Amino acid sequence: MDDLLTTAEKIRSMEIRGAGRIAVAASAALRNYALTLGSLDIEEFNIKIEEAAKVLVNTRPTAVSLPNAVMLTKKHTSLTVPEAIDEIVASSDRFIKNATEALGKIGRIGAERIRDGDVILTHCNSHAALSIIKTAFDQGKRISVIATESRPRRQGFITIKELSDHGIPTTLIVDSAVRLTMKEVDLVVVGADSISVNGALINKIGTSQLALAAQEARKNVIVAAETYKFSPRTLLGEMVEIEDRSADEVIDPKLLKEMPNVKVKNPGFDVTPAEYIDLIITEVGAFPPAMAFAIIRDYLGIELDHH
Ligand SMILES: O=P(O)(O)OC[C@H]1O[C@H](OP(=O)(O)O)[C@H](O)[C@@H]1O
């Protein structure tokens, strides 16, 4: 359990971050934990796996990739522990392999939408979005990128480093420069933490203002999202929870203490309605957001637990 708790803490503190990465880390942690439970009987085993699954899922509430990964990993039909372990190990290995391959596929499918000379605006740090951008560049398209800082955690710094290392000309802007800069942009490419059944995108705070400015300037918005980032529970009318993070990420707590009438709100994500999104690039193809239901049905299943 110690290793699993360590992984859970790394996800909570964002040492491991990005909707895809946290899903892969959680699946691997659950797999390795299952391997330590060989001496239990099947009832005890199932209880322990459920407990561990909860610990992982409760680390961060917004990215549905996390519960989806845990659900796909822990599901087993075995009546003996050795068989259950084998099933969990196989499911986890499959999930991690698919997740890794999905990034390459999204890159290739998404790059078809990028033209020579495009200026691409991106937000935060999405491995899926960057896969599209890097693939287009590797195909010889002379593109450049404008990357937002992405306060408060400044994941934009990870993005500009990655793009620079790849040789891609990149401009860093502060988040509030998005609307002014939109006239120079040809295309917006962002990642996803969750996509709901109605095609709405839940992604890093500030994404919806990129989408709004893009709509105003008649620029297209493309979302890069593996199929496991679609949210089955939104079929039941459940809302995606927006993570509220600590004020300490925004302001020095000592400074805040000197201002007793001030509070800080630090929502981690926002919701971009489907109307603002032109295309979602998944590893199984490019779809308009109206196809979200079909993706959930075909790739995640809709036999949901209604409790
Ligand atoms: O899975 P990939 O494409 O890497 O990232 C998807 C999304 O996950 C990140 O969340 P955070 O920085 O963990 O809060 C960003 O919101 C990013 O757009």
Tab-separated table of C-alpha atoms and ligand atoms in Angstrom:
chain	number	residue	atom	x	y	z
A	1	MET	CA	0.000	0.000	0.000
A	2	ASP	CA	2.946	2.366	0.632
A	3	ASP	CA	3.873	2.618	-3.044
A	4	LEU	CA	0.252	3.228	-3.976
A	5	LEU	CA	-0.041	5.980	-1.353
A	6	THR	CA	3.151	7.550	-2.687
A	7	THR	CA	1.716	7.613	-6.203
A	8	ALA	CA	-1.562	9.022	-4.883
A	9	GLU	CA	0.333	11.820	-3.132
A	10	LYS	CA	2.338	12.600	-6.281
A	11	ILE	CA	-0.915	12.925	-8.232
A	12	ARG	CA	-2.483	15.129	-5.548
A	13	SER	CA	0.534	17.448	-5.361
A	14	MET	CA	0.765	17.479	-9.187
A	15	GLU	CA	4.280	16.061	-9.209
A	16	ILE	CA	2.624	13.667	-11.637
A	17	ARG	CA	0.216	15.726	-13.744
A	18	GLY	CA	-1.609	15.875	-17.045
A	19	ALA	CA	-4.844	13.961	-17.440
A	20	GLY	CA	-3.153	11.175	-19.396
A	21	ARG	CA	-0.150	10.790	-17.123
A	22	ILE	CA	-2.199	10.563	-13.929
A	23	ALA	CA	-4.357	7.857	-15.523
A	24	VAL	CA	-1.334	5.785	-16.494
A	25	ALA	CA	0.298	6.252	-13.074
A	26	ALA	CA	-2.889	5.220	-11.252
A	27	SER	CA	-3.337	2.120	-13.395
A	28	ALA	CA	0.275	1.050	-12.778
A	29	ALA	CA	-0.052	1.687	-9.023
A	30	LEU	CA	-3.200	-0.438	-8.788
A	31	ARG	CA	-1.584	-3.231	-10.812
A	32	ASN	CA	1.498	-3.287	-8.569
A	33	TYR	CA	-0.657	-3.178	-5.457
A	34	ALA	CA	-2.727	-6.156	-6.678
A	35	LEU	CA	0.511	-8.113	-7.047
A	36	THR	CA	1.158	-7.738	-3.297
A	37	LEU	CA	-2.205	-9.259	-2.320
A	38	GLY	CA	-1.570	-12.855	-3.379
A	39	SER	CA	-2.031	-14.326	0.109
A	40	LEU	CA	-5.579	-13.013	0.641
A	41	ASP	CA	-8.851	-14.755	-0.079
A	42	ILE	CA	-10.964	-13.345	-2.895
A	43	GLU	CA	-13.378	-11.351	-0.671
A	44	GLU	CA	-10.514	-9.658	1.171
A	45	PHE	CA	-8.760	-9.096	-2.138
A	46	ASN	CA	-11.775	-7.358	-3.662
A	47	ILE	CA	-12.214	-5.147	-0.595
A	48	LYS	CA	-8.552	-4.097	-0.695
A	49	ILE	CA	-8.705	-3.352	-4.415
A	50	GLU	CA	-11.848	-1.234	-3.931
A	51	GLU	CA	-10.178	0.692	-1.088
A	52	ALA	CA	-7.078	1.317	-3.164
A	53	ALA	CA	-9.184	2.365	-6.167
A	54	LYS	CA	-10.933	4.959	-3.974
A	55	VAL	CA	-7.646	6.371	-2.700
A	56	LEU	CA	-6.440	6.883	-6.263
A	57	VAL	CA	-9.700	8.290	-7.618
A	58	ASN	CA	-10.035	10.759	-4.733
A	59	THR	CA	-6.705	12.448	-5.411
A	60	ARG	CA	-8.049	14.797	-8.096
A	61	PRO	CA	-11.719	15.189	-8.955
A	62	THR	CA	-11.890	16.666	-12.461
A	63	ALA	CA	-9.951	14.585	-14.975
A	64	VAL	CA	-12.192	11.608	-15.787
A	65	SER	CA	-9.167	9.819	-17.228
A	66	LEU	CA	-8.347	8.883	-13.631
A	67	PRO	CA	-11.577	7.038	-12.669
A	68	ASN	CA	-11.790	5.580	-16.174
A	69	ALA	CA	-8.269	4.157	-15.873
A	70	VAL	CA	-8.996	2.763	-12.411
A	71	MET	CA	-12.322	1.280	-13.572
A	72	LEU	CA	-10.734	-0.377	-16.614
A	73	THR	CA	-7.858	-1.729	-14.498
A	74	LYS	CA	-9.706	-3.137	-11.493
A	75	LYS	CA	-12.553	-4.840	-13.370
A	76	HIS	CA	-12.196	-8.617	-13.134
A	77	THR	CA	-14.478	-11.632	-13.159
A	78	SER	CA	-12.199	-14.168	-11.467
A	79	LEU	CA	-13.157	-16.263	-8.459
A	80	THR	CA	-9.594	-16.903	-7.323
A	81	VAL	CA	-6.954	-14.370	-6.334
A	82	PRO	CA	-4.182	-15.561	-8.688
A	83	GLU	CA	-6.574	-15.292	-11.636
A	84	ALA	CA	-7.840	-11.903	-10.473
A	85	ILE	CA	-4.263	-10.648	-10.252
A	86	ASP	CA	-3.543	-11.943	-13.757
A	87	GLU	CA	-6.636	-10.150	-15.088
A	88	ILE	CA	-5.744	-6.883	-13.386
A	89	VAL	CA	-2.145	-7.038	-14.593
A	90	ALA	CA	-3.318	-7.748	-18.156
A	91	SER	CA	-5.901	-4.915	-18.039
A	92	SER	CA	-3.367	-2.460	-16.712
A	93	ASP	CA	-0.736	-3.425	-19.276
A	94	ARG	CA	-3.341	-3.070	-22.024
A	95	PHE	CA	-4.515	0.309	-20.734
A	96	ILE	CA	-0.981	1.688	-20.511
A	97	LYS	CA	-0.039	0.365	-23.953
A	98	ASN	CA	-3.204	1.821	-25.520
A	99	ALA	CA	-2.710	5.149	-23.764
A	100	THR	CA	0.859	5.376	-25.029
A	101	GLU	CA	-0.073	4.423	-28.581
A	102	ALA	CA	-3.050	6.806	-28.525
A	103	LEU	CA	-0.720	9.793	-28.272
A	104	GLY	CA	1.018	8.842	-31.536
A	105	LYS	CA	-2.291	8.199	-33.305
A	106	ILE	CA	-3.753	11.512	-32.121
A	107	GLY	CA	-0.595	13.194	-33.401
A	108	ARG	CA	-0.980	11.691	-36.867
A	109	ILE	CA	-4.748	12.247	-37.161
A	110	GLY	CA	-4.575	15.783	-35.774
A	111	ALA	CA	-1.601	16.837	-37.893
A	112	GLU	CA	-3.785	16.431	-40.999
A	113	ARG	CA	-5.704	19.506	-39.813
A	114	ILE	CA	-2.625	21.674	-39.588
A	115	ARG	CA	-1.545	23.637	-42.625
A	116	ASP	CA	1.859	24.852	-43.651
A	117	GLY	CA	2.485	28.227	-42.020
A	118	ASP	CA	-0.168	27.892	-39.282
A	119	VAL	CA	0.212	29.830	-36.061
A	120	ILE	CA	-1.189	27.594	-33.320
A	121	LEU	CA	-2.359	28.792	-29.935
A	122	THR	CA	-2.212	26.274	-27.084
A	123	HIS	CA	-2.962	26.434	-23.375
A	124	CYS	CA	-1.410	24.748	-20.345
A	125	ASN	CA	0.562	21.578	-21.072
A	126	SER	CA	-1.187	18.782	-22.894
A	127	HIS	CA	0.798	15.823	-24.161
A	128	ALA	CA	-2.001	15.019	-26.608
A	129	ALA	CA	-2.129	18.559	-28.020
A	130	LEU	CA	1.665	18.702	-28.263
A	131	SER	CA	1.703	15.378	-30.083
A	132	ILE	CA	-0.369	16.985	-32.871
A	133	ILE	CA	1.843	20.073	-33.014
A	134	LYS	CA	5.117	18.108	-33.019
A	135	THR	CA	3.868	15.648	-35.651
A	136	ALA	CA	2.850	18.490	-37.986
A	137	PHE	CA	6.270	20.063	-37.498
A	138	ASP	CA	8.030	16.740	-38.130
A	139	GLN	CA	6.069	16.449	-41.385
A	140	GLY	CA	7.838	19.611	-42.547
A	141	LYS	CA	5.018	22.093	-41.966
A	142	ARG	CA	6.463	25.482	-41.060
A	143	ILE	CA	4.364	26.163	-38.015
A	144	SER	CA	4.829	28.294	-34.950
A	145	VAL	CA	3.152	28.205	-31.551
A	146	ILE	CA	1.829	30.775	-29.134
A	147	ALA	CA	1.682	29.270	-25.623
A	148	THR	CA	-0.098	30.753	-22.634
A	149	GLU	CA	1.638	30.932	-19.284
A	150	SER	CA	-1.303	29.107	-17.598
A	151	ARG	CA	-1.407	30.622	-14.160
A	152	PRO	CA	-1.237	29.715	-11.385
A	153	ARG	CA	0.907	26.591	-11.883
A	154	ARG	CA	2.531	27.909	-15.083
A	155	GLN	CA	2.395	24.650	-16.997
A	156	GLY	CA	3.017	26.881	-20.042
A	157	PHE	CA	6.686	26.827	-19.044
A	158	ILE	CA	6.754	23.049	-19.520
A	159	THR	CA	5.135	23.528	-22.929
A	160	ILE	CA	7.599	26.160	-24.187
A	161	LYS	CA	10.568	24.079	-23.041
A	162	GLU	CA	9.215	21.017	-24.820
A	163	LEU	CA	8.508	22.993	-28.014
A	164	SER	CA	11.856	24.725	-27.920
A	165	ASP	CA	13.675	21.404	-27.460
A	166	HIS	CA	11.781	20.172	-30.519
A	167	GLY	CA	12.976	23.173	-32.556
A	168	ILE	CA	9.528	24.745	-32.917
A	169	PRO	CA	9.414	28.583	-32.912
A	170	THR	CA	7.344	29.516	-29.863
A	171	THR	CA	6.018	32.697	-28.264
A	172	LEU	CA	5.007	32.837	-24.601
A	173	ILE	CA	2.122	35.115	-23.592
A	174	VAL	CA	0.386	35.778	-20.290
A	175	ASP	CA	-3.136	34.397	-20.040
A	176	SER	CA	-4.797	37.769	-20.287
A	177	ALA	CA	-3.125	38.463	-23.671
A	178	VAL	CA	-5.198	35.770	-25.370
A	179	ARG	CA	-7.866	37.991	-26.928
A	180	LEU	CA	-5.432	40.609	-28.197
A	181	THR	CA	-3.193	37.921	-29.688
A	182	MET	CA	-6.013	35.986	-31.371
A	183	LYS	CA	-5.714	38.002	-34.594
A	184	GLU	CA	-2.297	36.398	-35.206
A	185	VAL	CA	-3.617	32.884	-34.563
A	186	ASP	CA	-4.821	30.433	-37.247
A	187	LEU	CA	-5.896	27.549	-35.027
A	188	VAL	CA	-6.345	26.744	-31.336
A	189	VAL	CA	-5.208	23.282	-30.183
A	190	VAL	CA	-5.797	22.244	-26.566
A	191	GLY	CA	-6.011	19.055	-24.511
A	192	ALA	CA	-8.820	17.724	-22.319
A	193	ASP	CA	-9.330	16.605	-18.757
A	194	SER	CA	-12.879	15.464	-19.436
A	195	ILE	CA	-15.419	15.571	-22.237
A	196	SER	CA	-19.064	15.240	-21.292
A	197	VAL	CA	-21.758	13.424	-23.240
A	198	ASN	CA	-22.992	16.718	-24.698
A	199	GLY	CA	-19.548	17.440	-26.136
A	200	ALA	CA	-18.537	20.076	-23.583
A	201	LEU	CA	-14.853	20.240	-22.800
A	202	ILE	CA	-13.502	20.442	-19.272
A	203	ASN	CA	-9.907	21.612	-19.385
A	204	LYS	CA	-7.419	23.861	-17.591
A	205	ILE	CA	-8.884	27.112	-16.287
A	206	GLY	CA	-8.743	29.686	-19.069
A	207	THR	CA	-9.527	27.271	-21.900
A	208	SER	CA	-13.041	28.648	-22.275
A	209	GLN	CA	-11.703	32.159	-22.706
A	210	LEU	CA	-9.427	30.951	-25.526
A	211	ALA	CA	-12.471	29.346	-27.123
A	212	LEU	CA	-14.561	32.481	-26.708
A	213	ALA	CA	-11.888	34.690	-28.270
A	214	ALA	CA	-11.419	32.142	-31.081
A	215	GLN	CA	-15.158	32.133	-31.803
A	216	GLU	CA	-15.212	35.910	-31.938
A	217	ALA	CA	-12.270	35.929	-34.360
A	218	ARG	CA	-13.679	32.993	-36.403
A	219	LYS	CA	-10.720	30.735	-35.663
A	220	ASN	CA	-11.093	26.969	-35.300
A	221	VAL	CA	-10.697	25.156	-32.006
A	222	ILE	CA	-9.382	21.592	-31.961
A	223	VAL	CA	-9.307	19.392	-28.854
A	224	ALA	CA	-6.861	16.502	-28.503
A	225	ALA	CA	-8.372	13.804	-26.286
A	226	GLU	CA	-7.913	10.067	-25.900
A	227	THR	CA	-11.214	8.147	-25.778
A	228	TYR	CA	-10.668	7.459	-22.066
A	229	LYS	CA	-11.106	11.189	-21.384
A	230	PHE	CA	-14.813	11.006	-22.205
A	231	SER	CA	-17.011	10.847	-19.139
A	232	PRO	CA	-19.535	7.956	-18.955
A	233	ARG	CA	-21.200	9.283	-15.794
A	234	THR	CA	-22.309	12.448	-17.600
A	235	LEU	CA	-24.790	10.122	-19.334
A	236	LEU	CA	-26.614	10.055	-16.016
A	237	GLY	CA	-26.743	13.827	-15.873
A	238	GLU	CA	-23.827	14.003	-13.487
A	239	MET	CA	-21.800	17.216	-13.690
A	240	VAL	CA	-18.031	17.107	-13.867
A	241	GLU	CA	-16.671	18.434	-10.594
A	242	ILE	CA	-14.362	21.437	-10.950
A	243	GLU	CA	-11.355	21.110	-8.692
A	244	ASP	CA	-10.809	23.968	-6.255
A	245	ARG	CA	-7.138	24.174	-5.433
A	246	SER	CA	-5.305	25.905	-2.618
A	247	ALA	CA	-5.009	29.702	-2.384
A	248	ASP	CA	-1.278	29.168	-1.782
A	249	GLU	CA	-0.880	28.482	-5.509
A	250	VAL	CA	-2.078	32.006	-6.273
A	251	ILE	CA	-0.720	34.215	-3.503
A	252	ASP	CA	1.870	33.978	-0.744
A	253	PRO	CA	-0.122	32.879	2.347
A	254	LYS	CA	1.746	35.433	4.509
A	255	LEU	CA	0.535	38.257	2.269
A	256	LEU	CA	-2.991	36.937	2.322
A	257	LYS	CA	-2.975	36.818	6.138
A	258	GLU	CA	-2.425	40.586	6.180
A	259	MET	CA	-5.703	41.088	4.320
A	260	PRO	CA	-8.471	39.641	6.466
A	261	ASN	CA	-11.196	40.771	4.053
A	262	VAL	CA	-9.749	38.991	1.065
A	263	LYS	CA	-10.333	35.417	0.028
A	264	VAL	CA	-8.873	33.637	-2.967
A	265	LYS	CA	-10.650	31.339	-5.367
A	266	ASN	CA	-8.510	28.977	-7.398
A	267	PRO	CA	-10.619	26.788	-9.689
A	268	GLY	CA	-8.391	24.455	-11.684
A	269	PHE	CA	-10.631	23.941	-14.688
A	270	ASP	CA	-13.449	25.457	-16.698
A	271	VAL	CA	-16.129	24.281	-19.098
A	272	THR	CA	-16.159	25.104	-22.810
A	273	PRO	CA	-19.539	24.406	-24.410
A	274	ALA	CA	-19.623	22.155	-27.482
A	275	GLU	CA	-20.616	25.079	-29.768
A	276	TYR	CA	-17.128	26.510	-29.368
A	277	ILE	CA	-15.371	23.330	-30.443
A	278	ASP	CA	-14.875	22.388	-34.087
A	279	LEU	CA	-13.262	19.009	-33.746
A	280	ILE	CA	-12.132	16.466	-31.174
A	281	ILE	CA	-9.130	14.394	-32.226
A	282	THR	CA	-9.103	10.952	-30.604
A	283	GLU	CA	-6.957	7.896	-31.334
A	284	VAL	CA	-9.883	6.399	-33.263
A	285	GLY	CA	-10.539	9.388	-35.486
A	286	ALA	CA	-11.577	13.037	-35.619
A	287	PHE	CA	-15.118	13.791	-34.495
A	288	PRO	CA	-17.375	16.790	-33.983
A	289	PRO	CA	-18.303	17.195	-30.295
A	290	ALA	CA	-21.848	15.987	-31.052
A	291	MET	CA	-20.377	12.484	-31.392
A	292	ALA	CA	-19.384	12.288	-27.719
A	293	PHE	CA	-22.221	9.883	-26.890
A	294	ALA	CA	-21.092	7.440	-29.579
A	295	ILE	CA	-17.519	7.507	-28.266
A	296	ILE	CA	-18.685	6.756	-24.730
A	297	ARG	CA	-20.972	3.954	-25.931
A	298	ASP	CA	-18.432	2.333	-28.232
A	299	TYR	CA	-15.211	2.735	-26.256
A	300	LEU	CA	-16.128	2.976	-22.567
A	301	GLY	CA	-19.466	1.191	-22.297
A	302	ILE	CA	-22.683	2.507	-20.830
A	303	GLU	CA	-23.484	-0.182	-18.259
A	304	LEU	CA	-23.172	2.227	-15.388
A	305	ASP	CA	-23.562	1.823	-11.718
A	306	HIS	CA	-26.555	4.085	-10.979
A	307	HIS	CA	-25.609	4.791	-7.347
B	1	LIG	O1	-3.356	14.309	-20.854
B	1	LIG	P1	-2.697	15.552	-21.388
B	1	LIG	O2	-3.026	15.795	-22.842
B	1	LIG	O3	-1.216	15.574	-21.115
B	1	LIG	O4	-3.242	16.792	-20.557
B	1	LIG	C1	-4.602	17.110	-20.522
B	1	LIG	C2	-4.867	18.215	-19.556
B	1	LIG	O5	-4.381	17.873	-18.260
B	1	LIG	C3	-3.841	19.041	-17.654
B	1	LIG	O6	-4.288	19.189	-16.331
B	1	LIG	P2	-3.288	19.378	-15.050
B	1	LIG	O7	-2.116	20.233	-15.432
B	1	LIG	O8	-2.904	17.992	-14.603
B	1	LIG	O9	-4.170	20.045	-14.025
B	1	LIG	C4	-4.254	20.209	-18.537
B	1	LIG	O10	-5.529	20.712	-18.221
B	1	LIG	C5	-4.204	19.551	-19.878
B	1	LIG	O11	-4.907	20.264	-20.891
